[in-house]
Short mmCIF file of N, CA and C in Angstrom, two decimals:
data_model
loop_
_atom_site.label_atom_id
_atom_site.label_comp_id
_atom_site.label_asym_id
_atom_site.label_seq_id
_atom_site.Cartn_x
_atom_site.Cartn_y
_atom_site.Cartn_z
N MET A 1 -26.12 8.58 -0.22
CA MET A 1 -25.21 9.69 -0.39
C MET A 1 -23.80 9.16 -0.60
N LYS A 2 -23.14 9.63 -1.62
CA LYS A 2 -21.80 9.19 -1.94
C LYS A 2 -20.80 9.90 -1.03
N MET A 3 -19.91 9.12 -0.43
CA MET A 3 -18.90 9.68 0.48
C MET A 3 -17.74 10.24 -0.34
N PRO A 4 -17.20 11.40 0.05
CA PRO A 4 -16.06 11.96 -0.67
C PRO A 4 -14.81 11.10 -0.45
N ARG A 5 -13.94 11.07 -1.44
CA ARG A 5 -12.68 10.33 -1.32
C ARG A 5 -11.71 11.13 -0.48
N ILE A 6 -10.99 10.45 0.36
CA ILE A 6 -10.00 11.09 1.21
C ILE A 6 -8.63 10.77 0.63
N SER A 7 -7.80 11.80 0.49
CA SER A 7 -6.49 11.59 -0.12
C SER A 7 -5.60 10.72 0.77
N VAL A 8 -4.60 10.12 0.15
CA VAL A 8 -3.66 9.28 0.88
C VAL A 8 -2.94 10.10 1.93
N LYS A 9 -2.52 11.31 1.57
CA LYS A 9 -1.83 12.17 2.54
C LYS A 9 -2.71 12.46 3.74
N ALA A 10 -4.00 12.69 3.51
CA ALA A 10 -4.91 12.96 4.61
C ALA A 10 -5.07 11.72 5.48
N ARG A 11 -5.15 10.53 4.85
CA ARG A 11 -5.26 9.30 5.64
C ARG A 11 -4.00 9.04 6.45
N ILE A 12 -2.84 9.31 5.86
CA ILE A 12 -1.58 9.12 6.58
C ILE A 12 -1.51 10.08 7.76
N ALA A 13 -1.87 11.33 7.51
CA ALA A 13 -1.85 12.33 8.59
C ALA A 13 -2.82 11.94 9.69
N ALA A 14 -4.01 11.46 9.33
CA ALA A 14 -5.00 11.05 10.32
C ALA A 14 -4.49 9.86 11.13
N ALA A 15 -3.87 8.89 10.43
CA ALA A 15 -3.33 7.73 11.13
C ALA A 15 -2.21 8.14 12.06
N ALA A 16 -1.38 9.06 11.62
CA ALA A 16 -0.29 9.54 12.46
C ALA A 16 -0.84 10.22 13.70
N LEU A 17 -1.90 11.00 13.53
CA LEU A 17 -2.51 11.68 14.67
C LEU A 17 -3.11 10.67 15.64
N VAL A 18 -3.84 9.68 15.11
CA VAL A 18 -4.43 8.65 15.96
C VAL A 18 -3.33 7.89 16.71
N ALA A 19 -2.27 7.53 15.99
CA ALA A 19 -1.17 6.79 16.62
C ALA A 19 -0.50 7.64 17.70
N ALA A 20 -0.33 8.93 17.43
CA ALA A 20 0.29 9.80 18.43
C ALA A 20 -0.60 9.94 19.65
N LEU A 21 -1.90 10.07 19.45
CA LEU A 21 -2.82 10.18 20.58
C LEU A 21 -2.87 8.89 21.37
N ALA A 22 -2.76 7.76 20.67
CA ALA A 22 -2.78 6.46 21.34
C ALA A 22 -1.55 6.24 22.20
N SER A 23 -0.50 6.94 21.90
CA SER A 23 0.73 6.76 22.67
C SER A 23 0.67 7.42 24.04
N GLY A 24 -0.38 8.22 24.30
CA GLY A 24 -0.63 8.76 25.64
C GLY A 24 0.47 9.62 26.18
N ALA A 25 1.19 9.13 27.18
CA ALA A 25 2.18 9.91 27.91
C ALA A 25 3.32 10.39 27.03
N THR A 26 3.63 9.67 25.97
CA THR A 26 4.74 10.09 25.13
C THR A 26 4.36 11.26 24.24
N LEU A 27 3.06 11.58 24.18
CA LEU A 27 2.60 12.66 23.32
C LEU A 27 3.27 13.99 23.66
N ALA A 28 3.48 14.25 24.93
CA ALA A 28 4.05 15.53 25.34
C ALA A 28 5.48 15.71 24.86
N THR A 29 6.22 14.63 24.69
CA THR A 29 7.61 14.73 24.29
C THR A 29 7.84 14.35 22.83
N ALA A 30 6.79 13.91 22.15
CA ALA A 30 6.94 13.45 20.77
C ALA A 30 7.09 14.62 19.81
N ALA A 31 7.81 14.37 18.73
CA ALA A 31 7.93 15.35 17.65
C ALA A 31 6.63 15.36 16.86
N PRO A 32 6.40 16.34 16.01
CA PRO A 32 5.19 16.35 15.19
C PRO A 32 5.07 15.06 14.38
N ALA A 33 3.86 14.54 14.29
CA ALA A 33 3.65 13.25 13.64
C ALA A 33 3.75 13.37 12.12
N SER A 34 4.34 12.35 11.51
CA SER A 34 4.38 12.21 10.06
C SER A 34 4.46 10.73 9.77
N ALA A 35 4.32 10.35 8.51
CA ALA A 35 4.41 8.93 8.17
C ALA A 35 5.75 8.36 8.57
N ASP A 36 6.81 9.19 8.52
CA ASP A 36 8.13 8.72 8.90
C ASP A 36 8.22 8.34 10.37
N SER A 37 7.39 8.94 11.23
CA SER A 37 7.49 8.68 12.66
C SER A 37 6.46 7.67 13.16
N VAL A 38 5.54 7.25 12.31
CA VAL A 38 4.54 6.27 12.71
C VAL A 38 5.14 4.88 12.57
N THR A 39 4.85 4.03 13.54
CA THR A 39 5.36 2.66 13.49
C THR A 39 4.24 1.70 13.12
N PRO A 40 4.58 0.53 12.59
CA PRO A 40 3.55 -0.48 12.31
C PRO A 40 2.75 -0.85 13.56
N ALA A 41 3.39 -0.90 14.71
CA ALA A 41 2.68 -1.23 15.95
C ALA A 41 1.62 -0.17 16.27
N GLN A 42 1.96 1.10 16.05
CA GLN A 42 0.99 2.17 16.29
C GLN A 42 -0.18 2.07 15.31
N LEU A 43 0.12 1.78 14.05
CA LEU A 43 -0.93 1.64 13.06
C LEU A 43 -1.85 0.46 13.39
N THR A 44 -1.27 -0.67 13.78
CA THR A 44 -2.06 -1.84 14.15
C THR A 44 -2.97 -1.51 15.33
N ALA A 45 -2.44 -0.80 16.32
CA ALA A 45 -3.24 -0.41 17.48
C ALA A 45 -4.38 0.53 17.08
N ALA A 46 -4.19 1.27 15.99
CA ALA A 46 -5.21 2.20 15.50
C ALA A 46 -6.17 1.54 14.51
N GLY A 47 -6.07 0.21 14.33
CA GLY A 47 -7.01 -0.51 13.49
C GLY A 47 -6.54 -0.83 12.09
N TRP A 48 -5.28 -0.51 11.75
CA TRP A 48 -4.74 -0.84 10.44
C TRP A 48 -4.44 -2.34 10.39
N THR A 49 -4.41 -2.90 9.18
CA THR A 49 -4.02 -4.29 8.95
C THR A 49 -2.63 -4.29 8.34
N CYS A 50 -1.68 -4.96 9.00
CA CYS A 50 -0.31 -5.03 8.50
C CYS A 50 0.07 -6.49 8.25
N ILE A 51 0.68 -6.75 7.09
CA ILE A 51 1.08 -8.11 6.73
C ILE A 51 2.50 -8.12 6.18
N GLN A 52 3.15 -9.28 6.30
CA GLN A 52 4.44 -9.52 5.67
C GLN A 52 4.15 -10.32 4.40
N PRO A 53 4.28 -9.69 3.21
CA PRO A 53 3.92 -10.41 1.98
C PRO A 53 4.86 -11.58 1.69
N HIS A 54 4.28 -12.66 1.17
CA HIS A 54 5.07 -13.86 0.84
C HIS A 54 6.16 -13.57 -0.18
N LEU A 55 5.85 -12.75 -1.18
CA LEU A 55 6.79 -12.50 -2.26
C LEU A 55 7.84 -11.43 -1.94
N ALA A 56 7.65 -10.72 -0.85
CA ALA A 56 8.62 -9.70 -0.43
C ALA A 56 8.71 -9.73 1.09
N PRO A 57 9.29 -10.80 1.65
CA PRO A 57 9.28 -10.98 3.11
C PRO A 57 10.11 -9.97 3.89
N THR A 58 10.87 -9.13 3.23
CA THR A 58 11.63 -8.09 3.94
C THR A 58 10.76 -6.86 4.21
N LEU A 59 9.52 -6.88 3.71
CA LEU A 59 8.63 -5.73 3.85
C LEU A 59 7.47 -6.03 4.78
N LEU A 60 6.83 -4.95 5.24
CA LEU A 60 5.58 -5.02 5.97
C LEU A 60 4.65 -4.01 5.31
N LEU A 61 3.50 -4.49 4.81
CA LEU A 61 2.52 -3.62 4.16
C LEU A 61 1.37 -3.37 5.11
N CYS A 62 0.96 -2.10 5.23
CA CYS A 62 -0.12 -1.74 6.14
C CYS A 62 -1.25 -1.06 5.38
N ALA A 63 -2.47 -1.59 5.56
CA ALA A 63 -3.67 -1.07 4.90
C ALA A 63 -4.53 -0.36 5.94
N PRO A 64 -5.14 0.77 5.56
CA PRO A 64 -5.91 1.56 6.52
C PRO A 64 -7.19 0.86 6.98
N PRO A 65 -7.67 1.25 8.17
CA PRO A 65 -8.92 0.68 8.66
C PRO A 65 -10.07 1.03 7.72
N GLY A 66 -11.02 0.12 7.63
CA GLY A 66 -12.17 0.34 6.76
C GLY A 66 -11.91 -0.03 5.32
N VAL A 67 -10.65 -0.24 4.96
CA VAL A 67 -10.28 -0.62 3.59
C VAL A 67 -9.72 -2.03 3.61
N GLY A 68 -8.71 -2.25 4.43
CA GLY A 68 -8.10 -3.56 4.55
C GLY A 68 -7.36 -3.98 3.30
N LEU A 69 -7.04 -5.25 3.26
CA LEU A 69 -6.29 -5.83 2.14
C LEU A 69 -7.24 -6.26 1.03
N PRO A 70 -6.80 -6.20 -0.22
CA PRO A 70 -7.68 -6.66 -1.30
C PRO A 70 -7.85 -8.17 -1.24
N PRO A 71 -9.07 -8.65 -1.50
CA PRO A 71 -9.27 -10.11 -1.52
C PRO A 71 -8.52 -10.74 -2.68
N LEU A 72 -8.05 -11.95 -2.46
CA LEU A 72 -7.34 -12.70 -3.50
C LEU A 72 -8.32 -13.36 -4.45
N PRO A 73 -7.88 -13.66 -5.68
CA PRO A 73 -8.76 -14.36 -6.62
C PRO A 73 -9.29 -15.66 -6.00
N GLY A 74 -10.57 -15.89 -6.21
CA GLY A 74 -11.20 -17.11 -5.69
C GLY A 74 -11.68 -17.01 -4.26
N THR A 75 -11.49 -15.86 -3.61
CA THR A 75 -11.95 -15.70 -2.23
C THR A 75 -13.18 -14.79 -2.20
N PRO A 76 -13.97 -14.86 -1.13
CA PRO A 76 -15.14 -14.00 -1.03
C PRO A 76 -14.76 -12.52 -1.13
N GLY A 77 -15.57 -11.76 -1.85
CA GLY A 77 -15.33 -10.33 -2.00
C GLY A 77 -14.46 -9.96 -3.18
N PHE A 78 -13.86 -10.94 -3.85
CA PHE A 78 -12.96 -10.62 -4.96
C PHE A 78 -13.68 -9.85 -6.07
N ALA A 79 -14.89 -10.26 -6.41
CA ALA A 79 -15.62 -9.61 -7.50
C ALA A 79 -16.02 -8.17 -7.14
N ASP A 80 -16.10 -7.88 -5.85
CA ASP A 80 -16.53 -6.56 -5.40
C ASP A 80 -15.39 -5.72 -4.82
N ARG A 81 -14.15 -6.08 -5.11
CA ARG A 81 -13.02 -5.35 -4.53
C ARG A 81 -12.97 -3.92 -5.04
N LEU A 82 -12.27 -3.09 -4.30
CA LEU A 82 -12.15 -1.67 -4.64
C LEU A 82 -11.36 -1.48 -5.93
N PRO A 83 -11.52 -0.33 -6.60
CA PRO A 83 -10.74 -0.08 -7.82
C PRO A 83 -9.26 0.16 -7.54
N SER A 84 -8.93 0.66 -6.34
CA SER A 84 -7.52 0.90 -6.00
C SER A 84 -7.30 0.76 -4.51
N TYR A 85 -6.04 0.55 -4.16
CA TYR A 85 -5.62 0.43 -2.76
C TYR A 85 -4.33 1.21 -2.59
N GLU A 86 -4.10 1.68 -1.38
CA GLU A 86 -2.86 2.41 -1.06
C GLU A 86 -2.35 1.87 0.28
N PHE A 87 -1.13 1.35 0.28
CA PHE A 87 -0.53 0.80 1.49
C PHE A 87 0.65 1.66 1.94
N LEU A 88 0.90 1.67 3.24
CA LEU A 88 2.16 2.19 3.75
C LEU A 88 3.11 1.01 3.79
N VAL A 89 4.37 1.23 3.44
CA VAL A 89 5.35 0.16 3.35
C VAL A 89 6.47 0.42 4.35
N PHE A 90 6.80 -0.61 5.14
CA PHE A 90 7.84 -0.54 6.15
C PHE A 90 8.84 -1.67 5.93
N GLU A 91 10.05 -1.49 6.42
CA GLU A 91 11.02 -2.58 6.44
C GLU A 91 10.61 -3.51 7.57
N PHE A 92 10.48 -4.80 7.28
CA PHE A 92 9.99 -5.75 8.27
C PHE A 92 10.91 -5.84 9.49
N ALA A 93 12.22 -5.91 9.27
CA ALA A 93 13.16 -6.11 10.37
C ALA A 93 13.24 -4.93 11.33
N THR A 94 13.13 -3.72 10.81
CA THR A 94 13.36 -2.54 11.64
C THR A 94 12.11 -1.69 11.89
N GLY A 95 11.10 -1.86 11.06
CA GLY A 95 9.92 -1.01 11.16
C GLY A 95 10.11 0.36 10.52
N ALA A 96 11.23 0.56 9.81
CA ALA A 96 11.50 1.85 9.16
C ALA A 96 10.52 2.08 8.02
N PHE A 97 9.97 3.28 7.95
CA PHE A 97 9.03 3.64 6.88
C PHE A 97 9.80 3.77 5.58
N LEU A 98 9.32 3.08 4.52
CA LEU A 98 9.99 3.10 3.21
C LEU A 98 9.23 3.91 2.17
N GLY A 99 7.91 4.04 2.32
CA GLY A 99 7.12 4.76 1.33
C GLY A 99 5.73 4.17 1.21
N THR A 100 5.15 4.27 0.01
CA THR A 100 3.80 3.76 -0.21
C THR A 100 3.77 2.84 -1.42
N GLU A 101 2.72 2.07 -1.49
CA GLU A 101 2.48 1.21 -2.65
C GLU A 101 1.05 1.45 -3.11
N HIS A 102 0.87 1.70 -4.40
CA HIS A 102 -0.44 1.95 -4.98
C HIS A 102 -0.79 0.77 -5.86
N LEU A 103 -2.01 0.24 -5.70
CA LEU A 103 -2.45 -0.91 -6.47
C LEU A 103 -3.72 -0.57 -7.24
N LEU A 104 -3.82 -1.08 -8.46
CA LEU A 104 -4.99 -0.85 -9.31
C LEU A 104 -5.52 -2.17 -9.84
N ARG A 105 -6.86 -2.28 -9.87
CA ARG A 105 -7.48 -3.42 -10.55
C ARG A 105 -7.11 -3.36 -12.03
N PRO A 106 -7.02 -4.51 -12.72
CA PRO A 106 -6.66 -4.51 -14.14
C PRO A 106 -7.58 -3.65 -15.00
N ASP A 107 -8.89 -3.66 -14.75
CA ASP A 107 -9.80 -2.87 -15.58
C ASP A 107 -9.55 -1.37 -15.41
N ILE A 108 -9.15 -0.95 -14.24
CA ILE A 108 -8.85 0.46 -13.99
C ILE A 108 -7.50 0.81 -14.63
N TYR A 109 -6.52 -0.07 -14.45
CA TYR A 109 -5.20 0.16 -15.04
C TYR A 109 -5.30 0.30 -16.56
N GLU A 110 -6.06 -0.58 -17.20
CA GLU A 110 -6.17 -0.58 -18.67
C GLU A 110 -6.86 0.66 -19.22
N GLN A 111 -7.63 1.37 -18.39
CA GLN A 111 -8.31 2.58 -18.86
C GLN A 111 -7.34 3.72 -19.16
N GLY A 112 -6.16 3.70 -18.55
CA GLY A 112 -5.25 4.81 -18.79
C GLY A 112 -3.79 4.46 -18.68
N LYS A 113 -3.47 3.26 -18.20
CA LYS A 113 -2.09 2.82 -18.01
C LYS A 113 -1.22 3.94 -17.45
N PRO A 114 -1.49 4.33 -16.19
CA PRO A 114 -0.73 5.44 -15.60
C PRO A 114 0.75 5.10 -15.48
N SER A 115 1.56 6.12 -15.44
CA SER A 115 3.00 5.90 -15.28
C SER A 115 3.32 5.77 -13.80
N CYS A 116 4.48 5.22 -13.53
CA CYS A 116 4.98 5.08 -12.17
C CYS A 116 6.46 5.44 -12.20
N PRO A 117 6.77 6.74 -12.16
CA PRO A 117 8.15 7.18 -12.34
C PRO A 117 9.12 6.65 -11.28
N GLN A 118 8.60 6.17 -10.15
CA GLN A 118 9.48 5.68 -9.09
C GLN A 118 10.03 4.29 -9.39
N GLN A 119 9.46 3.59 -10.35
CA GLN A 119 9.92 2.24 -10.67
C GLN A 119 10.75 2.26 -11.95
N PRO A 120 11.70 1.34 -12.08
CA PRO A 120 12.46 1.24 -13.32
C PRO A 120 11.50 1.01 -14.49
N GLY A 121 11.71 1.71 -15.58
CA GLY A 121 10.82 1.62 -16.73
C GLY A 121 9.62 2.54 -16.61
N GLY A 122 9.40 3.10 -15.42
CA GLY A 122 8.33 4.07 -15.22
C GLY A 122 6.92 3.52 -15.33
N GLN A 123 6.75 2.21 -15.16
CA GLN A 123 5.43 1.61 -15.32
C GLN A 123 5.05 0.77 -14.12
N TYR A 124 3.73 0.58 -13.95
CA TYR A 124 3.22 -0.33 -12.93
C TYR A 124 3.66 -1.75 -13.26
N ILE A 125 3.70 -2.62 -12.27
CA ILE A 125 4.06 -4.02 -12.44
C ILE A 125 2.84 -4.86 -12.07
N TYR A 126 2.58 -5.90 -12.86
CA TYR A 126 1.43 -6.77 -12.59
C TYR A 126 1.79 -7.84 -11.57
N ASN A 127 0.93 -8.01 -10.57
CA ASN A 127 1.09 -9.06 -9.56
C ASN A 127 0.01 -10.11 -9.82
N LEU A 128 0.41 -11.23 -10.38
CA LEU A 128 -0.52 -12.30 -10.73
C LEU A 128 -1.22 -12.87 -9.49
N ARG A 129 -0.51 -12.94 -8.37
CA ARG A 129 -1.07 -13.53 -7.14
C ARG A 129 -2.36 -12.84 -6.70
N ASN A 130 -2.38 -11.50 -6.76
CA ASN A 130 -3.59 -10.81 -6.32
C ASN A 130 -4.33 -10.12 -7.47
N ASP A 131 -3.88 -10.32 -8.69
CA ASP A 131 -4.52 -9.76 -9.88
C ASP A 131 -4.66 -8.24 -9.77
N LEU A 132 -3.55 -7.58 -9.42
CA LEU A 132 -3.52 -6.12 -9.33
C LEU A 132 -2.22 -5.60 -9.93
N TRP A 133 -2.27 -4.40 -10.46
CA TRP A 133 -1.08 -3.68 -10.92
C TRP A 133 -0.59 -2.81 -9.78
N PHE A 134 0.73 -2.77 -9.54
CA PHE A 134 1.21 -1.97 -8.42
C PHE A 134 2.33 -1.02 -8.81
N CYS A 135 2.38 0.08 -8.08
CA CYS A 135 3.42 1.09 -8.22
C CYS A 135 4.02 1.35 -6.85
N ASN A 136 5.31 1.14 -6.75
CA ASN A 136 6.01 1.42 -5.50
C ASN A 136 6.52 2.84 -5.49
N ARG A 137 6.27 3.52 -4.42
CA ARG A 137 6.82 4.86 -4.20
C ARG A 137 7.71 4.75 -2.97
N LEU A 138 8.79 4.00 -3.13
CA LEU A 138 9.66 3.67 -2.01
C LEU A 138 11.02 4.33 -2.13
N ARG A 139 11.67 4.42 -1.00
CA ARG A 139 13.04 4.97 -0.98
C ARG A 139 14.06 3.94 -1.45
N THR A 140 13.68 2.67 -1.39
CA THR A 140 14.55 1.58 -1.86
C THR A 140 13.75 0.75 -2.85
N ARG A 141 14.38 -0.21 -3.49
CA ARG A 141 13.72 -1.01 -4.52
C ARG A 141 13.76 -2.50 -4.16
N PRO A 142 12.83 -2.96 -3.28
CA PRO A 142 12.84 -4.37 -2.91
C PRO A 142 12.06 -5.27 -3.85
N TYR A 143 11.34 -4.68 -4.82
CA TYR A 143 10.51 -5.45 -5.74
C TYR A 143 11.22 -5.60 -7.08
N PRO A 144 10.69 -6.44 -7.97
CA PRO A 144 11.32 -6.65 -9.28
C PRO A 144 11.17 -5.42 -10.18
N SER A 145 11.94 -5.41 -11.24
CA SER A 145 11.87 -4.30 -12.18
C SER A 145 10.77 -4.54 -13.20
N HIS A 146 10.54 -3.53 -14.04
CA HIS A 146 9.50 -3.60 -15.06
C HIS A 146 9.70 -4.82 -15.94
N GLY A 147 8.60 -5.41 -16.33
CA GLY A 147 8.67 -6.58 -17.18
C GLY A 147 8.54 -7.87 -16.39
N ASP A 148 8.83 -7.81 -15.10
CA ASP A 148 8.68 -8.99 -14.27
C ASP A 148 7.21 -9.17 -13.94
N VAL A 149 6.76 -10.39 -13.91
CA VAL A 149 5.39 -10.71 -13.51
C VAL A 149 5.48 -11.58 -12.28
N TRP A 150 4.71 -11.21 -11.27
CA TRP A 150 4.74 -11.98 -10.01
C TRP A 150 3.75 -13.08 -10.05
#
């Protein structure tokens, strides 16, 4: 049986709820949960994987449980990686929520070359290190502009 896809907003809301419930005693005084109020520590405690990327060390990328990070070229699982990934992005130094990052395998990207209005040039950027196209939906611009290849 094929499992239905869960939207990014639904996953963020679910993670926020899990993180809020995990906080226990603070739940009674906490404001309603949203991605803006979830911290990387809460996500990690709820089973998310968070990393500081080598090419953007000022950021912290968090991948949901059950999905994790995409395998790198030449590593086990690379041939069977998912068609897309969605990360929550935080500022590494402060833990402030910055937005999301959407990644597509090259074969998926080439099928329609979706736009990315949040980035300069309005297009996804290719990351050679992990062989994925990415679109940042961030409040700030810590990554390179269109035309840059990582």
